[in-house]
Amino acid sequence: MTKIDYKNEILRLKKEKNALIIGHYYQNDEIQEVCDHVGDSYALSVIAKESNAERIVFCGVRFMAETAKILAPEKRVFLPAPVGGCEMADMVDEEALKAYKEANPDTVIIGYVNTSARVKALCDVCVTSSNARKVISHYKGKPILYLPDQNLGTYINTVENMDMELWPGCCGIHHRITEKMVEDAKKAHPSALVIIHPESPIAVLRKADFIGSTKQMIDFVGRVQSQDFIIGTERGILYELQKQYPDRNFYLVSEHLTCYSMKETTLTELYNCLLNDTNEVFVDEDVQKKAIKALDKMLELS
Ligand code: SF4
């Protein structure tokens, strides 16, 4: 049997099908290597919208591909991951949220981009981890429900002195980071700067030298002189960090920061998706129209 040269075949099919391959920072290294763009989920969706490609192949999880489809409904969007669930996005029960809205008509519903298209359609505004502080602070003084990440919500409540009601959800990867992990890493690498994603618990964030989205963490490294960094986010970030800063040292705060949903995308899955047009992502038109309003509102306020 002839062995398939997946990388070359992916590049050939991409050209043949006028496809753009985009991938999140938490993807497997070999996937990041073949992507046209690697980034945070919302930034990638904007790239998808602005591209001339007919097909967008989103190496990530389902809510990310849905966001690209919301921004670019005229394009065909594909998700190579067979399931592509996100445990945090899946923690929002759409029916429970509808019931909450009915019972609390004056409450502003603020949704993290890490939510399904149907949940975004129920939100007044969306936020990313990069712009959450700025966007949410516009609503100070109003009753707010923030969903689904209670850790990011607690962080915003703390730094902005707010008291948003928080949906009881979280990202299991970031939520498992503990103060002890940071303390131990600091003992092992005393001169390292600690940089942590705000989906982590507040007690952990208090120990950070810098708190920011994955992209902001990567950019922070470029702005400081430090040689060593303790990293508090999913391990996939190491690929981009080592690529951009090969002379620096990066230490994960724990070896157990792997999002297996993100690792579902393999070269084989990506190849099959491109070859057979499998796993196309669809968003109902009425859902798309409502969800884009929440995303547009975010852009207006950020
Ligand atoms: S890292 Fe967390 S938020 Fe991101 S896809 Fe995985 S479970 Fe979801």
Coordinates of C-alpha atoms and ligand atoms in Angstrom, one line a residue:
M1 CA 0.0 0.0 0.0
T2 CA 1.3 3.5 -0.9
K3 CA 2.0 5.7 2.1
I4 CA 0.3 9.0 1.9
D5 CA 2.5 12.1 2.3
Y6 CA -0.1 13.9 4.4
K7 CA 1.6 17.3 4.6
N8 CA 2.2 17.6 0.8
E9 CA -1.3 16.2 0.1
I10 CA -2.9 18.8 2.4
L11 CA -1.0 21.6 0.7
R12 CA -2.0 20.3 -2.7
L13 CA -5.7 20.0 -1.8
K14 CA -5.7 23.3 -0.1
K15 CA -4.6 25.0 -3.4
E16 CA -6.9 22.8 -5.5
K17 CA -10.0 23.6 -3.4
N18 CA -9.2 27.3 -2.7
A19 CA -9.2 26.6 1.0
L20 CA -7.7 28.6 3.9
I21 CA -6.5 26.5 6.8
I22 CA -6.6 28.2 10.1
G23 CA -5.7 26.8 13.5
H24 CA -5.8 27.7 17.2
Y25 CA -2.6 28.0 19.2
Y26 CA -3.6 24.8 21.2
Q27 CA -3.5 22.5 18.1
N28 CA -1.0 19.8 17.7
D29 CA 2.4 21.0 16.4
E30 CA 2.2 19.3 13.0
I31 CA -1.2 21.0 12.5
Q32 CA 0.1 24.4 13.4
E33 CA 2.9 23.8 10.9
V34 CA 0.5 23.4 7.9
C35 CA -1.9 26.2 8.9
D36 CA -2.0 29.5 6.9
H37 CA -2.7 31.3 10.1
V38 CA -2.4 30.3 13.8
G39 CA -4.1 32.4 16.5
D40 CA -6.8 33.0 19.0
S41 CA -10.2 31.9 17.9
Y42 CA -11.9 35.2 17.2
A43 CA -8.9 36.7 15.4
L44 CA -8.9 33.6 13.2
S45 CA -12.6 34.0 12.4
V46 CA -11.9 37.6 11.3
I47 CA -9.1 36.3 9.0
A48 CA -11.6 33.8 7.6
K49 CA -14.1 36.5 6.9
E50 CA -11.6 38.7 5.2
S51 CA -10.0 36.0 3.1
N52 CA -10.8 35.3 -0.6
A53 CA -10.8 31.6 0.0
E54 CA -14.1 29.7 -0.8
R55 CA -13.5 27.2 2.0
I56 CA -12.4 27.7 5.5
V57 CA -10.9 24.7 7.3
F58 CA -10.8 25.5 11.0
C59 CA -8.5 23.4 13.1
G60 CA -10.0 23.9 16.5
V61 CA -13.2 23.1 18.3
R62 CA -16.8 23.5 17.1
F63 CA -17.6 26.8 18.6
M64 CA -14.6 28.3 16.8
A65 CA -15.7 27.0 13.4
E66 CA -19.3 28.3 14.2
T67 CA -17.9 31.7 14.9
A68 CA -16.2 31.8 11.6
K69 CA -19.4 30.7 9.9
I70 CA -21.3 33.5 11.8
L71 CA -18.8 36.1 10.5
A72 CA -18.6 34.6 7.0
P73 CA -22.0 32.9 6.3
E74 CA -21.3 32.9 2.5
K75 CA -18.2 30.7 2.9
R76 CA -18.1 26.9 3.4
V77 CA -16.6 26.2 6.8
F78 CA -15.2 22.8 7.8
L79 CA -14.1 21.4 11.1
P80 CA -11.6 18.5 10.7
A81 CA -12.0 17.4 14.4
P82 CA -14.5 14.6 14.4
V83 CA -16.3 15.8 17.5
G84 CA -14.6 19.1 18.4
G85 CA -16.5 19.7 21.6
C86 CA -15.4 22.2 24.2
E87 CA -16.3 21.3 27.8
M88 CA -16.6 24.9 28.8
A89 CA -18.9 25.8 25.8
D90 CA -20.9 22.7 26.5
M91 CA -21.6 23.8 30.1
V92 CA -24.2 26.3 28.9
D93 CA -27.7 24.7 28.7
E94 CA -29.5 26.8 26.1
E95 CA -33.0 26.1 27.6
A96 CA -31.8 27.1 31.1
L97 CA -30.4 30.3 29.6
K98 CA -33.7 31.1 27.8
A99 CA -35.5 30.5 31.1
Y100 CA -33.1 32.8 32.9
K101 CA -33.6 35.6 30.3
E102 CA -37.4 35.3 30.6
A103 CA -37.1 35.6 34.4
N104 CA -34.6 38.4 34.3
P105 CA -35.5 40.6 31.3
D106 CA -33.4 43.6 32.5
T107 CA -30.2 41.6 32.9
V108 CA -27.5 42.1 30.3
I109 CA -26.3 38.7 29.0
I110 CA -22.6 38.8 28.3
G111 CA -21.2 35.7 26.6
Y112 CA -17.6 34.6 26.1
V113 CA -16.8 33.7 22.5
N114 CA -16.2 30.2 23.8
T115 CA -19.9 29.4 23.4
S116 CA -22.0 27.8 20.7
A117 CA -23.7 29.8 18.0
R118 CA -27.1 29.2 19.6
V119 CA -25.9 30.6 22.9
K120 CA -24.3 33.6 21.3
A121 CA -27.7 34.3 19.7
L122 CA -29.1 34.6 23.2
C123 CA -26.4 37.1 24.3
D124 CA -26.5 40.9 24.2
V125 CA -22.8 41.1 23.6
C126 CA -19.8 38.8 23.3
V127 CA -16.3 39.1 24.7
T128 CA -12.9 37.5 24.1
S129 CA -10.3 37.0 26.7
S130 CA -8.4 39.9 25.1
N131 CA -11.2 42.5 25.3
A132 CA -13.4 41.2 28.2
R133 CA -12.2 43.9 30.6
K134 CA -12.9 46.7 28.3
V135 CA -16.2 45.5 26.9
I136 CA -17.7 44.4 30.2
S137 CA -16.7 47.6 32.0
H138 CA -19.1 49.5 29.7
Y139 CA -21.9 47.8 31.5
K140 CA -20.8 48.8 35.0
G141 CA -23.8 49.5 37.3
K142 CA -26.2 47.3 35.3
P143 CA -27.3 43.8 36.3
I144 CA -25.2 41.3 34.3
L145 CA -25.0 37.6 33.8
Y146 CA -21.6 36.6 32.5
L147 CA -21.2 33.1 31.0
P148 CA -19.8 30.5 30.9
D149 CA -16.4 31.0 32.5
Q150 CA -16.6 31.7 36.2
N151 CA -12.9 32.1 36.4
L152 CA -12.6 34.9 33.8
G153 CA -15.8 36.4 35.3
T154 CA -14.3 36.4 38.8
Y155 CA -11.2 38.0 37.5
I156 CA -13.2 40.8 35.8
N157 CA -15.3 41.2 38.9
T158 CA -12.1 41.6 41.0
V159 CA -10.1 44.0 38.8
E160 CA -13.1 46.1 37.8
N161 CA -14.8 46.0 41.2
M162 CA -18.0 44.6 39.7
D163 CA -20.5 42.0 40.9
M164 CA -21.6 40.2 37.8
E165 CA -23.6 37.1 38.3
L166 CA -21.5 34.2 37.0
W167 CA -22.6 31.1 35.1
P168 CA -21.1 28.0 36.8
G169 CA -18.8 26.9 34.0
C170 CA -15.1 26.7 33.4
C171 CA -12.3 25.3 31.2
G172 CA -11.1 22.2 32.9
I173 CA -7.6 22.7 31.6
H174 CA -7.1 26.2 33.2
H175 CA -9.2 25.4 36.2
R176 CA -6.8 22.6 37.3
I177 CA -3.9 25.1 37.7
T178 CA -3.3 25.5 41.5
E179 CA -1.3 28.0 43.6
K180 CA 0.9 25.1 44.6
M181 CA 1.8 24.4 41.0
V182 CA 2.8 28.0 40.5
E183 CA 4.8 28.0 43.8
D184 CA 6.6 24.8 42.9
A185 CA 7.4 26.1 39.4
K186 CA 8.7 29.3 40.9
K187 CA 11.0 27.4 43.3
A188 CA 12.4 25.4 40.3
H189 CA 12.8 28.6 38.2
P190 CA 13.1 31.5 40.6
S191 CA 14.0 34.1 37.9
A192 CA 11.2 33.2 35.6
L193 CA 8.2 35.5 35.0
V194 CA 4.8 33.8 35.6
I195 CA 2.3 34.4 32.7
I196 CA -1.2 33.0 33.1
H197 CA -4.4 32.9 31.1
P198 CA -7.4 34.5 32.8
E199 CA -9.5 31.3 32.6
S200 CA -7.5 30.2 35.6
P201 CA -8.7 30.5 39.2
I202 CA -8.3 33.9 40.8
A203 CA -5.9 32.6 43.5
V204 CA -3.6 31.5 40.8
L205 CA -3.9 34.7 38.8
R206 CA -2.8 36.6 41.9
K207 CA 0.5 34.9 41.6
A208 CA 1.0 36.0 38.0
D209 CA 3.4 38.6 36.7
F210 CA 1.2 38.9 33.6
I211 CA -2.4 37.9 32.9
G212 CA -3.6 37.8 29.3
S213 CA -5.1 35.8 26.4
T214 CA -2.9 33.3 24.6
K215 CA -1.9 35.9 22.0
Q216 CA -1.3 38.5 24.7
M217 CA 0.9 36.1 26.6
I218 CA 2.9 35.5 23.4
D219 CA 3.3 39.2 22.7
F220 CA 4.2 39.8 26.4
V221 CA 7.3 37.6 26.0
G222 CA 8.5 39.8 23.1
R223 CA 8.2 43.0 25.2
V224 CA 10.3 41.9 28.2
Q225 CA 14.0 41.0 28.7
S226 CA 13.4 38.0 30.9
Q227 CA 15.0 34.7 29.8
D228 CA 12.7 32.3 31.6
F229 CA 8.9 32.1 31.7
I230 CA 6.5 29.9 33.6
I231 CA 3.4 29.3 31.4
G232 CA -0.1 28.9 32.7
T233 CA -2.2 27.8 29.7
E234 CA -2.7 24.8 27.4
R235 CA 0.6 23.2 26.2
G236 CA 0.0 24.0 22.5
I237 CA 1.2 27.6 23.1
L238 CA 4.7 26.2 23.4
Y239 CA 5.0 25.7 19.6
E240 CA 4.4 29.4 18.8
L241 CA 6.5 30.6 21.8
Q242 CA 9.5 28.4 20.8
K243 CA 9.1 29.5 17.1
Q244 CA 9.0 33.2 17.9
Y245 CA 11.6 33.2 20.8
P246 CA 14.0 30.3 20.3
D247 CA 16.5 31.7 22.7
R248 CA 14.1 31.9 25.7
N249 CA 13.1 29.1 28.1
F250 CA 9.5 28.2 28.7
Y251 CA 8.2 25.9 31.6
L252 CA 4.6 24.8 31.7
V253 CA 3.3 25.3 35.2
S254 CA 2.1 21.7 35.0
E255 CA 2.6 18.8 32.5
H256 CA -1.1 18.1 32.6
L257 CA -2.4 21.1 30.6
T258 CA -3.6 19.3 27.5
C259 CA -6.9 19.9 25.9
Y260 CA -7.8 16.6 24.2
S261 CA -10.6 18.2 22.2
M262 CA -8.0 20.4 20.6
K263 CA -5.7 17.5 19.9
E264 CA -8.5 15.6 18.0
T265 CA -7.3 17.2 14.8
T266 CA -4.5 15.1 13.3
L267 CA -2.9 15.4 9.8
T268 CA -5.1 12.4 8.8
E269 CA -8.3 14.1 9.9
L270 CA -7.3 17.3 8.2
Y271 CA -6.4 15.5 5.0
N272 CA -9.7 13.5 5.0
C273 CA -11.7 16.7 5.6
L274 CA -10.1 18.5 2.7
L275 CA -10.3 15.5 0.4
N276 CA -13.9 14.5 1.1
D277 CA -15.5 17.8 2.3
T278 CA -16.5 16.2 5.5
N279 CA -17.7 17.8 8.7
E280 CA -19.0 21.0 7.2
V281 CA -20.3 23.4 9.8
F282 CA -23.8 25.0 9.4
V283 CA -25.4 27.7 11.5
D284 CA -29.2 28.4 11.1
E285 CA -29.8 31.7 9.4
D286 CA -31.9 33.2 12.3
V287 CA -29.2 32.1 14.8
Q288 CA -26.5 33.7 12.6
K289 CA -28.4 37.0 12.4
K290 CA -28.8 37.2 16.2
A291 CA -25.3 35.9 17.0
I292 CA -23.6 38.4 14.7
K293 CA -25.4 41.3 16.6
A294 CA -23.7 40.1 19.8
L295 CA -20.3 40.0 18.0
D296 CA -20.8 43.3 16.3
K297 CA -21.7 44.9 19.7
M298 CA -18.4 43.5 21.0
L299 CA -16.5 45.2 18.2
E300 CA -18.3 48.5 18.8
L301 CA -17.2 48.5 22.5
S302 CA -13.7 47.1 22.2
Ligands
SF4_1 S1 -8.8 24.6 26.3 FE1 -10.6 24.8 27.5 S2 -11.9 26.4 26.6 FE2 -10.3 25.8 25.1 S3 -11.3 24.2 23.8 FE3 -10.2 23.1 25.5 S4 -11.8 22.9 27.1 FE4 -12.6 24.5 25.7

